[in-house]
PDB file of C-alpha atoms in Angstrom:
ATOM      1  CA  MET A   1       0.025  -0.064  -0.091  1.00 41.00           C
ATOM      2  CA  LEU A   2       2.679   2.454   0.980  1.00 46.00           C
ATOM      3  CA  GLY A   3       4.702   1.644  -1.894  1.00 48.00           C
ATOM      4  CA  LEU A   4       1.695   2.010  -4.551  1.00 44.00           C
ATOM      5  CA  ALA A   5       1.596   5.892  -2.526  1.00 46.00           C
ATOM      6  CA  LEU A   6       4.702   6.137  -3.344  1.00 47.00           C
ATOM      7  CA  ALA A   7       4.146   5.676  -6.665  1.00 50.00           C
ATOM      8  CA  THR A   8       1.004   7.759  -7.465  1.00 44.00           C
ATOM      9  CA  LEU A   9       2.827  10.790  -5.433  1.00 50.00           C
ATOM     10  CA  LEU A  10       6.544  10.108  -8.034  1.00 49.00           C
ATOM     11  CA  GLY A  11       4.326   9.470 -11.498  1.00 49.00           C
ATOM     12  CA  THR A  12       6.410   6.164 -11.387  1.00 49.00           C
ATOM     13  CA  GLY A  13       5.014   2.342 -11.876  1.00 46.00           C
ATOM     14  CA  PRO A  14       4.776  -0.015  -8.641  1.00 45.00           C
ATOM     15  CA  VAL A  15       7.936  -0.700  -6.726  1.00 62.00           C
ATOM     16  CA  ASP A  16       9.862  -2.663  -4.437  1.00 87.00           C
ATOM     17  CA  LEU A  17      11.802  -0.677  -2.072  1.00 97.00           C
ATOM     18  CA  PRO A  18      14.371  -1.767   0.820  1.00 97.00           C
ATOM     19  CA  ALA A  19      12.415   1.290   2.919  1.00 98.00           C
ATOM     20  CA  ASP A  20       9.127   1.341   1.774  1.00 98.00           C
ATOM     21  CA  ARG A  21       7.926   0.088   5.367  1.00 98.00           C
ATOM     22  CA  ALA A  22       6.009   1.887   8.464  1.00 98.00           C
ATOM     23  CA  CYS A  23       8.607   3.423  11.399  1.00 98.00           C
ATOM     24  CA  THR A  24       8.595   1.253  14.225  1.00 98.00           C
ATOM     25  CA  PRO A  25       7.578   3.104  17.389  1.00 98.00           C
ATOM     26  CA  ALA A  26      11.312   2.749  18.536  1.00 98.00           C
ATOM     27  CA  GLU A  27      12.032   4.198  15.281  1.00 98.00           C
ATOM     28  CA  ILE A  28       9.538   7.044  15.481  1.00 98.00           C
ATOM     29  CA  THR A  29      10.619   7.560  19.236  1.00 98.00           C
ATOM     30  CA  ALA A  30      14.055   8.071  18.264  1.00 98.00           C
ATOM     31  CA  LEU A  31      13.556  10.334  15.009  1.00 98.00           C
ATOM     32  CA  THR A  32      12.219  12.290  17.056  1.00 98.00           C
ATOM     33  CA  ALA A  33      14.414  12.267  19.877  1.00 97.00           C
ATOM     34  CA  ALA A  34      15.930  15.916  21.367  1.00 95.00           C
ATOM     35  CA  PRO A  35      19.776  16.027  19.597  1.00 91.00           C
ATOM     36  CA  ASP A  36      22.396  14.248  21.085  1.00 86.00           C
ATOM     37  CA  GLY A  37      25.625  16.597  21.948  1.00 85.00           C
ATOM     38  CA  ARG A  38      27.810  15.708  18.839  1.00 88.00           C
ATOM     39  CA  ASP A  39      24.777  16.233  16.542  1.00 90.00           C
ATOM     40  CA  ALA A  40      24.432  13.258  14.757  1.00 94.00           C
ATOM     41  CA  PRO A  41      21.972  12.717  12.490  1.00 96.00           C
ATOM     42  CA  TYR A  42      19.338   9.931  12.499  1.00 97.00           C
ATOM     43  CA  ARG A  43      19.427   7.327   9.962  1.00 98.00           C
ATOM     44  CA  LEU A  44      16.134   7.413   8.894  1.00 98.00           C
ATOM     45  CA  THR A  45      15.189   3.750   6.492  1.00 98.00           C
ATOM     46  CA  CYS A  46      11.405   3.866   7.122  1.00 98.00           C
ATOM     47  CA  ARG A  47       7.679   5.874   5.717  1.00 98.00           C
ATOM     48  CA  ALA A  48       7.463   8.415   9.311  1.00 98.00           C
ATOM     49  CA  THR A  49       4.034   9.638   9.916  1.00 98.00           C
ATOM     50  CA  LEU A  50       4.773  11.855  13.000  1.00 98.00           C
ATOM     51  CA  ASN A  51       1.111  13.716  13.159  1.00 97.00           C
ATOM     52  CA  GLY A  52       2.225  16.945  13.546  1.00 97.00           C
ATOM     53  CA  ARG A  53       5.725  15.744  15.868  1.00 98.00           C
ATOM     54  CA  ALA A  54       8.875  17.577  15.236  1.00 98.00           C
ATOM     55  CA  VAL A  55      12.166  16.223  14.479  1.00 98.00           C
ATOM     56  CA  THR A  56      15.006  18.922  16.185  1.00 97.00           C
ATOM     57  CA  ARG A  57      17.699  16.695  15.074  1.00 96.00           C
ATOM     58  CA  ARG A  58      19.419  16.465  11.842  1.00 97.00           C
ATOM     59  CA  VAL A  59      17.795  13.667   9.815  1.00 98.00           C
ATOM     60  CA  LEU A  60      20.172  11.559   7.229  1.00 98.00           C
ATOM     61  CA  VAL A  61      18.522   8.974   3.916  1.00 98.00           C
ATOM     62  CA  GLU A  62      21.815   7.500   2.626  1.00 97.00           C
ATOM     63  CA  GLY A  63      22.380   5.080   0.065  1.00 97.00           C
ATOM     64  CA  ALA A  64      19.996   2.142  -1.603  1.00 98.00           C
ATOM     65  CA  GLU A  65      19.239   1.173   1.809  1.00 98.00           C
ATOM     66  CA  ALA A  66      16.639   4.045   2.255  1.00 98.00           C
ATOM     67  CA  SER A  67      15.689   4.059  -0.605  1.00 98.00           C
ATOM     68  CA  GLY A  68      11.582   4.142  -0.138  1.00 98.00           C
ATOM     69  CA  ALA A  69      12.108   6.355   2.478  1.00 98.00           C
ATOM     70  CA  GLY A  70      10.006   9.613   3.845  1.00 98.00           C
ATOM     71  CA  ILE A  71       8.529  11.359   6.405  1.00 98.00           C
ATOM     72  CA  ASP A  72       5.034  12.714   6.614  1.00 98.00           C
ATOM     73  CA  CYS A  73       4.980  15.570   8.977  1.00 98.00           C
ATOM     74  CA  GLY A  74       1.362  16.235   9.521  1.00 98.00           C
ATOM     75  CA  GLY A  75       2.023  19.850   9.734  1.00 98.00           C
ATOM     76  CA  GLY A  76       4.871  19.529  11.827  1.00 98.00           C
ATOM     77  CA  VAL A  77       8.305  20.892  12.114  1.00 98.00           C
ATOM     78  CA  ILE A  78      11.792  19.366  10.735  1.00 98.00           C
ATOM     79  CA  GLY A  79      14.765  20.973  12.780  1.00 97.00           C
ATOM     80  CA  ARG A  80      15.287  24.109  14.732  1.00 95.00           C
ATOM     81  CA  PRO A  81      14.471  27.994  14.024  1.00 94.00           C
ATOM     82  CA  GLY A  82      17.091  30.089  13.898  1.00 88.00           C
ATOM     83  CA  VAL A  83      20.051  27.043  14.088  1.00 87.00           C
ATOM     84  CA  ALA A  84      22.285  27.376  11.437  1.00 83.00           C
ATOM     85  CA  ARG A  85      22.918  24.910   9.228  1.00 88.00           C
ATOM     86  CA  THR A  86      26.229  24.041   6.832  1.00 85.00           C
ATOM     87  CA  SER A  87      26.525  21.747   3.533  1.00 84.00           C
ATOM     88  CA  ARG A  88      28.516  19.322   5.519  1.00 87.00           C
ATOM     89  CA  ALA A  89      25.464  18.968   7.998  1.00 92.00           C
ATOM     90  CA  PRO A  90      22.272  19.909   6.545  1.00 96.00           C
ATOM     91  CA  THR A  91      19.281  19.972   8.248  1.00 97.00           C
ATOM     92  CA  LEU A  92      17.833  16.950   5.570  1.00 98.00           C
ATOM     93  CA  ALA A  93      21.019  15.049   3.567  1.00 97.00           C
ATOM     94  CA  ILE A  94      19.801  12.842   0.979  1.00 98.00           C
ATOM     95  CA  TRP A  95      22.820  11.454  -0.085  1.00 97.00           C
ATOM     96  CA  SER A  96      25.242   8.052  -1.936  1.00 96.00           C
ATOM     97  CA  ARG A  97      27.685   6.835  -0.486  1.00 94.00           C
ATOM     98  CA  ARG A  98      30.534   5.521  -1.763  1.00 91.00           C
ATOM     99  CA  THR A  99      31.236   1.905  -2.081  1.00 89.00           C
ATOM    100  CA  GLY A 100      34.299   0.992  -3.551  1.00 87.00           C
ATOM    101  CA  ASP A 101      34.843   1.991  -7.137  1.00 86.00           C
ATOM    102  CA  ALA A 102      31.390   2.593  -7.195  1.00 92.00           C
ATOM    103  CA  PHE A 103      27.668   4.601  -5.186  1.00 94.00           C
ATOM    104  CA  SER A 104      25.415   3.083  -3.666  1.00 96.00           C
ATOM    105  CA  ARG A 105      22.167   5.910  -3.945  1.00 97.00           C
ATOM    106  CA  PRO A 106      18.708   6.262  -2.323  1.00 98.00           C
ATOM    107  CA  THR A 107      15.824   6.346  -4.099  1.00 98.00           C
ATOM    108  CA  ASP A 108      11.946   7.477  -4.381  1.00 98.00           C
ATOM    109  CA  ILE A 109      11.980   9.793  -1.782  1.00 98.00           C
ATOM    110  CA  ALA A 110       8.763  11.112  -0.550  1.00 98.00           C
ATOM    111  CA  ILE A 111       9.147  14.135   2.158  1.00 98.00           C
ATOM    112  CA  ARG A 112       5.432  15.813   2.852  1.00 98.00           C
ATOM    113  CA  ASN A 113       3.486  18.228   4.795  1.00 98.00           C
ATOM    114  CA  CYS A 114       6.908  19.559   6.800  1.00 98.00           C
ATOM    115  CA  THR A 115       8.215  22.877   7.609  1.00 98.00           C
ATOM    116  CA  VAL A 116      12.117  22.694   7.202  1.00 98.00           C
ATOM    117  CA  HIS A 117      14.303  24.835   8.608  1.00 98.00           C
ATOM    118  CA  GLY A 118      17.939  25.594   7.910  1.00 97.00           C
ATOM    119  CA  SER A 119      18.669  23.207   4.886  1.00 97.00           C
ATOM    120  CA  VAL A 120      17.473  20.441   2.733  1.00 98.00           C
ATOM    121  CA  ARG A 121      20.538  18.967   0.399  1.00 97.00           C
ATOM    122  CA  ILE A 122      20.525  16.336  -2.379  1.00 98.00           C
ATOM    123  CA  TRP A 123      23.850  14.611  -3.646  1.00 96.00           C
ATOM    124  CA  GLY A 124      25.620  12.566  -5.206  1.00 95.00           C
ATOM    125  CA  MET A 125      29.347  12.186  -6.178  1.00 93.00           C
ATOM    126  CA  GLY A 126      30.903  13.936  -3.197  1.00 82.00           C
ATOM    127  CA  ALA A 127      28.109  14.131  -0.494  1.00 80.00           C
ATOM    128  CA  GLY A 128      29.265  15.414   2.474  1.00 69.00           C
ATOM    129  CA  ARG A 129      33.216  15.716   1.413  1.00 65.00           C
ATOM    130  CA  SER A 130      35.780  17.127  -0.676  1.00 69.00           C
ATOM    131  CA  MET A 131      34.735  17.821  -4.252  1.00 82.00           C
ATOM    132  CA  ALA A 132      37.473  14.949  -5.672  1.00 88.00           C
ATOM    133  CA  ASP A 133      34.789  12.247  -6.356  1.00 90.00           C
ATOM    134  CA  LEU A 134      33.711  15.323  -9.116  1.00 93.00           C
ATOM    135  CA  ARG A 135      36.743  16.735 -10.021  1.00 93.00           C
ATOM    136  CA  GLU A 136      38.191  13.362 -11.441  1.00 93.00           C
ATOM    137  CA  SER A 137      34.725  12.015 -12.940  1.00 95.00           C
ATOM    138  CA  SER A 138      34.547  15.449 -14.521  1.00 96.00           C
ATOM    139  CA  ARG A 139      37.638  14.761 -16.758  1.00 96.00           C
ATOM    140  CA  THR A 140      36.234  12.073 -18.488  1.00 96.00           C
ATOM    141  CA  ALA A 141      33.840  11.741 -21.580  1.00 95.00           C
ATOM    142  CA  GLY A 142      30.810   9.565 -19.718  1.00 95.00           C
ATOM    143  CA  HIS A 143      30.857  12.318 -16.657  1.00 97.00           C
ATOM    144  CA  THR A 144      27.515  13.396 -17.063  1.00 97.00           C
ATOM    145  CA  GLN A 145      26.136   9.746 -17.191  1.00 98.00           C
ATOM    146  CA  ALA A 146      28.726   8.620 -14.294  1.00 97.00           C
ATOM    147  CA  ALA A 147      27.094  11.430 -11.993  1.00 97.00           C
ATOM    148  CA  GLN A 148      23.457  10.466 -13.069  1.00 98.00           C
ATOM    149  CA  ALA A 149      23.733   7.414 -12.343  1.00 97.00           C
ATOM    150  CA  ALA A 150      25.506   7.952  -8.583  1.00 97.00           C
ATOM    151  CA  ALA A 151      23.352  10.080  -7.909  1.00 97.00           C
ATOM    152  CA  PRO A 152      19.465  10.726  -5.604  1.00 98.00           C
ATOM    153  CA  THR A 153      17.001  10.081  -8.414  1.00 98.00           C
ATOM    154  CA  ARG A 154      13.395  10.858  -8.066  1.00 98.00           C
ATOM    155  CA  VAL A 155      12.690  12.515  -4.283  1.00 98.00           C
ATOM    156  CA  ALA A 156       9.792  13.909  -3.987  1.00 98.00           C
ATOM    157  CA  LEU A 157       8.989  17.418  -1.581  1.00 98.00           C
ATOM    158  CA  ASN A 158       5.077  17.883  -1.620  1.00 98.00           C
ATOM    159  CA  GLY A 159       3.495  21.157   0.657  1.00 98.00           C
ATOM    160  CA  VAL A 160       6.862  21.672   2.392  1.00 98.00           C
ATOM    161  CA  THR A 161       7.294  25.194   3.447  1.00 98.00           C
ATOM    162  CA  PHE A 162      11.507  26.281   3.629  1.00 98.00           C
ATOM    163  CA  ALA A 163      12.284  28.106   6.005  1.00 98.00           C
ATOM    164  CA  ALA A 164      15.969  29.495   5.393  1.00 97.00           C
ATOM    165  CA  ASN A 165      17.995  31.322   7.491  1.00 95.00           C
ATOM    166  CA  GLY A 166      21.666  31.887   5.646  1.00 94.00           C
ATOM    167  CA  SER A 167      22.190  28.827   3.807  1.00 95.00           C
ATOM    168  CA  ILE A 168      20.376  27.922   0.603  1.00 97.00           C
ATOM    169  CA  PRO A 169      17.456  26.180   1.600  1.00 97.00           C
ATOM    170  CA  LEU A 170      17.312  23.717  -0.922  1.00 98.00           C
ATOM    171  CA  TYR A 171      20.084  22.163  -3.033  1.00 97.00           C
ATOM    172  CA  VAL A 172      20.115  19.512  -5.886  1.00 98.00           C
ATOM    173  CA  GLY A 173      23.301  18.577  -6.304  1.00 96.00           C
ATOM    174  CA  PRO A 174      25.174  17.227  -9.843  1.00 96.00           C
ATOM    175  CA  GLY A 175      23.388  14.142 -11.643  1.00 97.00           C
ATOM    176  CA  VAL A 176      20.317  14.648  -9.350  1.00 98.00           C
ATOM    177  CA  THR A 177      18.017  13.628 -11.529  1.00 98.00           C
ATOM    178  CA  GLN A 178      13.724  13.574 -11.150  1.00 98.00           C
ATOM    179  CA  THR A 179      13.330  16.352  -8.303  1.00 98.00           C
ATOM    180  CA  LYS A 180       9.150  16.809  -7.413  1.00 98.00           C
ATOM    181  CA  VAL A 181       8.572  20.278  -5.685  1.00 98.00           C
ATOM    182  CA  THR A 182       5.293  20.474  -6.029  1.00 98.00           C
ATOM    183  CA  GLY A 183       2.951  23.492  -3.452  1.00 98.00           C
ATOM    184  CA  GLY A 184       5.280  24.592  -0.246  1.00 97.00           C
ATOM    185  CA  ARG A 185       6.662  27.604  -0.103  1.00 98.00           C
ATOM    186  CA  PHE A 186       9.947  29.408   0.433  1.00 98.00           C
ATOM    187  CA  ILE A 187      10.610  31.683   3.616  1.00 98.00           C
ATOM    188  CA  GLY A 188      12.998  33.346   5.412  1.00 97.00           C
ATOM    189  CA  ARG A 189      16.607  34.190   4.234  1.00 97.00           C
ATOM    190  CA  SER A 190      19.297  32.907   2.212  1.00 97.00           C
ATOM    191  CA  ASP A 191      23.251  34.570   1.203  1.00 96.00           C
ATOM    192  CA  SER A 192      22.782  33.555  -2.013  1.00 97.00           C
ATOM    193  CA  VAL A 193      20.141  31.250  -3.902  1.00 98.00           C
ATOM    194  CA  ALA A 194      16.742  30.069  -2.725  1.00 98.00           C
ATOM    195  CA  VAL A 195      17.310  26.791  -4.965  1.00 98.00           C
ATOM    196  CA  TYR A 196      20.297  25.718  -7.181  1.00 98.00           C
ATOM    197  CA  LEU A 197      19.902  22.986  -9.512  1.00 98.00           C
ATOM    198  CA  ASP A 198      23.785  21.723  -9.966  1.00 97.00           C
ATOM    199  CA  ALA A 199      25.790  20.649 -12.664  1.00 96.00           C
ATOM    200  CA  GLU A 200      24.318  17.528 -14.910  1.00 97.00           C
ATOM    201  CA  SER A 201      21.553  17.298 -12.833  1.00 98.00           C
ATOM    202  CA  ARG A 202      17.702  17.221 -15.050  1.00 98.00           C
ATOM    203  CA  GLN A 203      14.041  16.632 -14.581  1.00 98.00           C
ATOM    204  CA  ALA A 204      13.688  18.546 -11.900  1.00 98.00           C
ATOM    205  CA  GLU A 205       9.800  20.476 -11.212  1.00 98.00           C
ATOM    206  CA  ILE A 206       8.973  22.995  -9.687  1.00 98.00           C
ATOM    207  CA  THR A 207       5.716  24.212  -9.953  1.00 98.00           C
ATOM    208  CA  GLY A 208       2.703  25.562  -7.390  1.00 98.00           C
ATOM    209  CA  VAL A 209       5.726  26.852  -5.126  1.00 98.00           C
ATOM    210  CA  ARG A 210       6.043  30.424  -3.455  1.00 98.00           C
ATOM    211  CA  PHE A 211       8.699  32.209  -2.996  1.00 98.00           C
ATOM    212  CA  ASP A 212       8.687  34.804  -0.223  1.00 98.00           C
ATOM    213  CA  VAL A 213      12.198  34.488   0.643  1.00 98.00           C
ATOM    214  CA  ARG A 214      14.947  36.731   0.666  1.00 98.00           C
ATOM    215  CA  THR A 215      18.102  36.216  -1.598  1.00 98.00           C
ATOM    216  CA  ALA A 216      21.204  37.831  -1.917  1.00 97.00           C
ATOM    217  CA  ARG A 217      20.862  36.675  -5.068  1.00 97.00           C
ATOM    218  CA  GLU A 218      18.359  35.642  -7.695  1.00 97.00           C
ATOM    219  CA  ILE A 219      15.497  33.311  -6.579  1.00 98.00           C
ATOM    220  CA  ILE A 220      16.364  29.745  -8.545  1.00 98.00           C
ATOM    221  CA  ALA A 221      19.687  28.819 -10.668  1.00 98.00           C
ATOM    222  CA  VAL A 222      19.947  26.570 -12.691  1.00 98.00           C
ATOM    223  CA  ASP A 223      23.696  25.527 -13.243  1.00 96.00           C
ATOM    224  CA  GLY A 224      24.157  23.302 -15.719  1.00 96.00           C
ATOM    225  CA  SER A 225      21.415  21.965 -15.708  1.00 98.00           C
ATOM    226  CA  ALA A 226      18.918  20.052 -17.879  1.00 98.00           C
ATOM    227  CA  ALA A 227      15.275  19.346 -18.736  1.00 98.00           C
ATOM    228  CA  ASN A 228      13.483  21.328 -16.052  1.00 98.00           C
ATOM    229  CA  THR A 229       9.778  22.021 -15.645  1.00 98.00           C
ATOM    230  CA  ILE A 230       9.566  26.172 -14.002  1.00 98.00           C
ATOM    231  CA  MET A 231       5.977  26.285 -14.357  1.00 98.00           C
ATOM    232  CA  ALA A 232       2.665  27.988 -12.614  1.00 98.00           C
ATOM    233  CA  ASN A 233       5.309  29.340  -9.670  1.00 98.00           C
ATOM    234  CA  ARG A 234       4.947  32.751  -7.483  1.00 98.00           C
ATOM    235  CA  PHE A 235       7.663  34.898  -7.112  1.00 98.00           C
ATOM    236  CA  ALA A 236       8.373  37.883  -4.381  1.00 98.00           C
ATOM    237  CA  LEU A 237      11.670  39.178  -5.984  1.00 98.00           C
ATOM    238  CA  ASN A 238      12.873  42.147  -3.521  1.00 96.00           C
ATOM    239  CA  GLY A 239      14.387  43.265  -6.186  1.00 96.00           C
ATOM    240  CA  GLN A 240      16.808  40.443  -6.898  1.00 97.00           C
ATOM    241  CA  GLY A 241      16.328  38.162  -9.766  1.00 97.00           C
ATOM    242  CA  GLY A 242      13.909  35.666 -10.584  1.00 98.00           C
ATOM    243  CA  VAL A 243      15.446  32.134 -12.575  1.00 98.00           C
ATOM    244  CA  PHE A 244      18.458  32.304 -13.617  1.00 97.00           C
ATOM    245  CA  LEU A 245      20.350  29.937 -16.629  1.00 97.00           C
ATOM    246  CA  TYR A 246      23.915  29.849 -17.091  1.00 95.00           C
ATOM    247  CA  ARG A 247      27.247  27.059 -16.937  1.00 94.00           C
ATOM    248  CA  ASN A 248      28.770  27.547 -13.891  1.00 90.00           C
ATOM    249  CA  CYS A 249      32.422  27.716 -16.013  1.00 88.00           C
ATOM    250  CA  GLY A 250      35.688  25.721 -13.979  1.00 84.00           C
ATOM    251  CA  GLU A 251      34.233  26.401  -9.803  1.00 87.00           C
ATOM    252  CA  ASP A 252      36.061  23.912  -8.065  1.00 89.00           C
ATOM    253  CA  GLY A 253      38.052  22.395 -11.044  1.00 92.00           C
ATOM    254  CA  VAL A 254      35.128  20.962 -12.455  1.00 94.00           C
ATOM    255  CA  ILE A 255      34.146  20.388 -15.541  1.00 94.00           C
ATOM    256  CA  ARG A 256      30.456  21.361 -16.288  1.00 95.00           C
ATOM    257  CA  HIS A 257      29.460  18.771 -19.497  1.00 96.00           C
ATOM    258  CA  GLN A 258      26.030  19.774 -19.546  1.00 97.00           C
ATOM    259  CA  THR A 259      24.118  22.985 -20.578  1.00 97.00           C
ATOM    260  CA  PRO A 260      21.387  24.598 -19.269  1.00 97.00           C
ATOM    261  CA  SER A 261      19.221  23.267 -22.541  1.00 98.00           C
ATOM    262  CA  ASP A 262      15.598  22.536 -22.756  1.00 98.00           C
ATOM    263  CA  ASN A 263      14.267  23.769 -19.528  1.00 98.00           C
ATOM    264  CA  VAL A 264      10.983  25.285 -19.491  1.00 98.00           C
ATOM    265  CA  VAL A 265      10.058  28.575 -17.467  1.00 98.00           C
ATOM    266  CA  SER A 266       6.437  29.231 -17.523  1.00 98.00           C
ATOM    267  CA  ASP A 267       3.035  30.794 -16.156  1.00 98.00           C
ATOM    268  CA  ASN A 268       5.026  31.899 -12.967  1.00 98.00           C
ATOM    269  CA  THR A 269       3.463  34.881 -11.625  1.00 98.00           C
ATOM    270  CA  PHE A 270       6.845  37.960 -10.753  1.00 98.00           C
ATOM    271  CA  SER A 271       6.043  40.562  -8.132  1.00 97.00           C
ATOM    272  CA  GLY A 272       8.880  43.339  -7.157  1.00 96.00           C
ATOM    273  CA  ALA A 273      11.089  43.253  -9.420  1.00 95.00           C
ATOM    274  CA  SER A 274      14.019  46.049  -9.985  1.00 92.00           C
ATOM    275  CA  TRP A 275      12.865  48.898 -12.338  1.00 88.00           C
ATOM    276  CA  LEU A 276      16.006  49.304 -13.657  1.00 87.00           C
ATOM    277  CA  ARG A 277      17.149  45.488 -14.888  1.00 87.00           C
ATOM    278  CA  PRO A 278      13.843  43.355 -13.740  1.00 91.00           C
ATOM    279  CA  ARG A 279      15.831  40.173 -14.715  1.00 94.00           C
ATOM    280  CA  LEU A 280      12.598  37.989 -14.452  1.00 97.00           C
ATOM    281  CA  VAL A 281      14.224  35.193 -16.589  1.00 97.00           C
ATOM    282  CA  VAL A 282      17.263  35.248 -17.778  1.00 96.00           C
ATOM    283  CA  VAL A 283      18.621  32.457 -20.326  1.00 96.00           C
ATOM    284  CA  GLY A 284      22.770  32.755 -20.552  1.00 90.00           C
ATOM    285  CA  SER A 285      22.895  34.585 -17.678  1.00 88.00           C
ATOM    286  CA  ARG A 286      27.007  34.371 -17.531  1.00 86.00           C
ATOM    287  CA  GLU A 287      28.839  33.435 -20.792  1.00 83.00           C
ATOM    288  CA  GLY A 288      31.925  33.070 -18.509  1.00 83.00           C
ATOM    289  CA  GLY A 289      33.665  35.516 -17.316  1.00 75.00           C
ATOM    290  CA  ARG A 290      34.246  34.189 -13.459  1.00 85.00           C
ATOM    291  CA  ARG A 291      38.108  34.675 -12.327  1.00 87.00           C
ATOM    292  CA  TYR A 292      37.793  30.211 -11.538  1.00 90.00           C
ATOM    293  CA  CYS A 293      36.639  29.919 -15.389  1.00 92.00           C
ATOM    294  CA  ALA A 294      40.301  28.262 -16.506  1.00 90.00           C
ATOM    295  CA  ASP A 295      40.792  25.830 -13.248  1.00 92.00           C
ATOM    296  CA  ASP A 296      39.088  22.917 -15.729  1.00 93.00           C
ATOM    297  CA  ARG A 297      41.501  23.216 -18.559  1.00 93.00           C
ATOM    298  CA  GLY A 298      43.059  20.996 -20.878  1.00 94.00           C
ATOM    299  CA  TYR A 299      40.345  18.799 -21.849  1.00 95.00           C
ATOM    300  CA  PRO A 300      38.435  18.312 -25.260  1.00 95.00           C
ATOM    301  CA  PHE A 301      34.480  18.633 -23.715  1.00 94.00           C
ATOM    302  CA  GLY A 302      32.311  20.964 -21.566  1.00 93.00           C
ATOM    303  CA  SER A 303      33.197  24.034 -20.273  1.00 94.00           C
ATOM    304  CA  SER A 304      37.146  23.057 -20.210  1.00 95.00           C
ATOM    305  CA  LEU A 305      36.730  23.366 -24.074  1.00 95.00           C
ATOM    306  CA  ASP A 306      34.368  26.442 -23.738  1.00 93.00           C
ATOM    307  CA  ASP A 307      33.546  28.440 -21.076  1.00 93.00           C
ATOM    308  CA  GLY A 308      30.209  29.577 -22.558  1.00 92.00           C
ATOM    309  CA  ASP A 309      26.799  29.157 -21.137  1.00 93.00           C
ATOM    310  CA  HIS A 310      25.437  27.398 -24.488  1.00 94.00           C
ATOM    311  CA  ALA A 311      22.044  27.712 -23.310  1.00 96.00           C
ATOM    312  CA  THR A 312      19.628  26.423 -26.261  1.00 97.00           C
ATOM    313  CA  GLY A 313      16.100  24.686 -26.146  1.00 98.00           C
ATOM    314  CA  ASN A 314      14.720  26.360 -23.306  1.00 98.00           C
ATOM    315  CA  VAL A 315      11.009  27.999 -23.577  1.00 98.00           C
ATOM    316  CA  VAL A 316      10.308  30.621 -21.573  1.00 98.00           C
ATOM    317  CA  TYR A 317       6.202  32.071 -21.844  1.00 97.00           C
ATOM    318  CA  ARG A 318       3.130  33.456 -20.572  1.00 97.00           C
ATOM    319  CA  ASN A 319       5.066  34.439 -17.230  1.00 98.00           C
ATOM    320  CA  ARG A 320       3.861  37.691 -15.874  1.00 97.00           C
ATOM    321  CA  ARG A 321       5.261  40.798 -13.991  1.00 96.00           C
ATOM    322  CA  LEU A 322       2.883  42.069 -11.102  1.00 94.00           C
ATOM    323  CA  SER A 323       3.142  45.285 -10.414  1.00 74.00           C
TER     324      SER A 323
END
């Protein structure tokens, strides 16, 4: 029954997943216990229905053994207001784990009806560690496919309020595919963007979301990410940009292979735009020009060969600017 519900939410057929089972009372007690002195995360390998009970410790969904896991908060919270989180210790981490030369990745994760204080990180190669795995893989011609095979896929975030307190509230990492963000809201403050779709990621869907968050940059960054749908959302820009499509050449020495192409940005409404430079949707917003673009030089592909964004095949229509 749980597997059928998950398949309906994610738009897939029936699946047999190791963590697609109801959490036991003991597991619910551990999940909702107070954080320990080491700030150790709870490793989720079941489906928790919390009916409003708060989760104040960090949550880690890691590896194939967590496939099918999820949390229905029932209106409750994950995390603690005002507690700063880092990329290596986010409020909710959905991560792959390196096992020898391969990666064990979680799939088919569902988070719903929650307020998340802090940040959510969905990440494959390099999760919680250095960028060495990504740099090494990016120097091979098949990097896009390798990154996608290593990364989490089919993560659904339904009716989630992301309450940012500095760090990016939702980061969809390199190679992550088929992330769905439906309904819900972004509030609080980010020192960067609200949503980051990183290089080699693909087929994210962001629909019916309200962005009432203050950011230091654009609201959504599409960095070398392709075939995404950003539709029917409401953006309060507070003078910042809306959706920027680009390829961040050379950062951390990682070659960006995929271009920000074949994305659909439609039927969104934008308020609070700057009068001088509205910048609601910008396709090809960088075209190189960063001090680190040369850091990936020496290889005959991707941003190592050409720093340009090469944002092609994108469809931008029926977006409205409100006064």
